[in-house]
Structures are given as C-alpha cells and as structure tokens.
Amino acid sequence: MNYPTDHRAVPATVLVAAPDFESPFIARLRAADLNVKTGQAVPIQLSADSPDLVVLDARSPAVDGLRIVRALRAAESVPGIVVMGQFSPRDDNHTCAYFEAGVDDVIGDPVCAEEAVARVRALLRRIRASRVPTQPTTFEAISLSIVCTTVQMQDVRIRLTRTETDLLVVLAKNADRVVSRGQLLQTVWGFPTEAKNNVLNTCIYTLRRKLESHGAPHLIHTVRGVGFSLRTR
C-alpha cells in the first residue's frame, strides 16, 4: 500500500499538548512545514484549531492520558492521535490500554525528535490519503468491506483507528499469506524499525479484540518469528 505525498499548499495542522512548548520535537515539527499549535487544554482547543492530528505528551503523572484519548475518540473530533509516554517494552498492558482507547501510535521515552516527527508525518500522509473519495475496499472471501475507518463484516459495523484500518487492509490484501513484521512496519508506519515491534504486536492485539468482540471469527494469526496472516480458511 503506497500512500501519495500530499503537495497541497495548505499544511497539515498538528496540535501538541505538552508542558514544554520549546522542545526539540516541536521545533522539528515546525521545521517540517507543519502548522503546529500548542496548548494543554486539548478538548477545548480542538474546535478552534481543527487539527488533523493531536500529539499528547502524557509523560507527566498529572496528565490523565487515557481519559483524554477516550474523550477525543468519543467525540470523533480528530482523525489521528499520537501519545508520548513512559512505555516499557516489558509492560504491554500500559501500551495496550492506549491502543484500546483509540490512539494511532505511541512514542516511548526518551523521545527521539527525528523519529517522532517521521512517525507523525507518516500518519498524516495516511490520514490525508484516506480523505480521497474511494470505493469500498471489499474482500468477498471473508465478507469484509472497508470504507475510511469503518469495517463491515456481515451486518456488523466496526469503527477502527486509522492505523488499525491500514493494518487490516494490508493483511486482507495478502489473505492466506504471511506478511512479515518488516513489511507491516514499512507499509503502515513508514520504516521497518525493529524497536517498534512492541507497538506492532499491541496494535495487532487490539485489532483482533475489536473484530472478535463484534462476533468476527479468529482471522488474524501470528506466525512466530515471521509475521502475521489473515486466514480465510
């Protein structure tokens, strides 16, 4: 799945909710020709700023990141959400809680500004690409139809995040074949970084849970040491 680069004159708007408005990350975002807004009262600012993406710095104990993410998703007020937090490779539960709440990506501390900006830009490209009117992506073998971030299986409609949708499309297009971790990371996140495997595993887990909680069969299988496969038989 190749996403075209958006060349329109209007830059994407990124709202960064962080205590430090002069961080290297924010400076790099501005240098990348993005329209960067900063603040701390995220839900209040959304109506005024209409951002394409919210980056929430949840590293402070005073920030209830999960509550904010759930509120944003419940209001369906922003296409993309990225959270920066204290994510340990050995603590999948914390990462999983954020993906289940509806984030598209998580960035662990210490934050590498260059990588964080690359991941934000990759998500923005996918969000922009999803706004181009298209016909439903339909996979008849599993009665699956995807329009934007809504999946319909049989008579059930399931809302997914942008990242979950992109993962599902890649797997469905390669149904009954194994898609490697590197291929998924490259296609969805933009680069096959091994350090992101924990995020990939967690996102696959939450995608499975969403599908199966709505009555879908166990479609996505892990192929140890290789990747994942969506099986239709």
Coordinates of C-alpha atoms in Angstrom, one line a residue, residues 30 32 54-56 63 79 82-83 90 95 97 103 105 111 117 135-136 139 147 150 152 164 167 177 196 210 216 221:
R30 CA 7.7 23.4 12.7
A32 CA 8.9 20.2 8.6
V54 CA -3.1 15.6 18.2
V55 CA 0.1 14.7 19.9
L56 CA -0.4 14.3 23.6
V63 CA -1.8 14.1 32.8
P79 CA -8.6 11.9 12.8
V82 CA -0.2 10.1 18.9
V83 CA 0.7 9.7 22.6
R90 CA 8.2 -5.2 29.2
T95 CA 0.7 0.3 25.8
A97 CA -4.6 0.4 27.2
V103 CA -4.5 6.0 19.7
D105 CA 0.7 5.4 17.6
V111 CA 11.8 10.7 22.7
V117 CA 8.5 13.6 13.5
Q135 CA -14.9 2.9 -3.5
P136 CA -15.2 0.5 -0.5
F139 CA -12.8 -8.8 0.4
V147 CA -14.8 2.4 4.0
T150 CA -15.3 1.7 9.3
Q152 CA -18.4 -4.0 7.9
E164 CA -5.8 -0.5 12.7
L167 CA -3.0 -2.9 9.1
R177 CA -0.2 -15.4 3.0
K196 CA 8.6 -0.7 17.0
K210 CA -12.2 -5.3 18.2
A216 CA -15.9 -11.9 13.9
H221 CA -2.9 -15.4 13.2

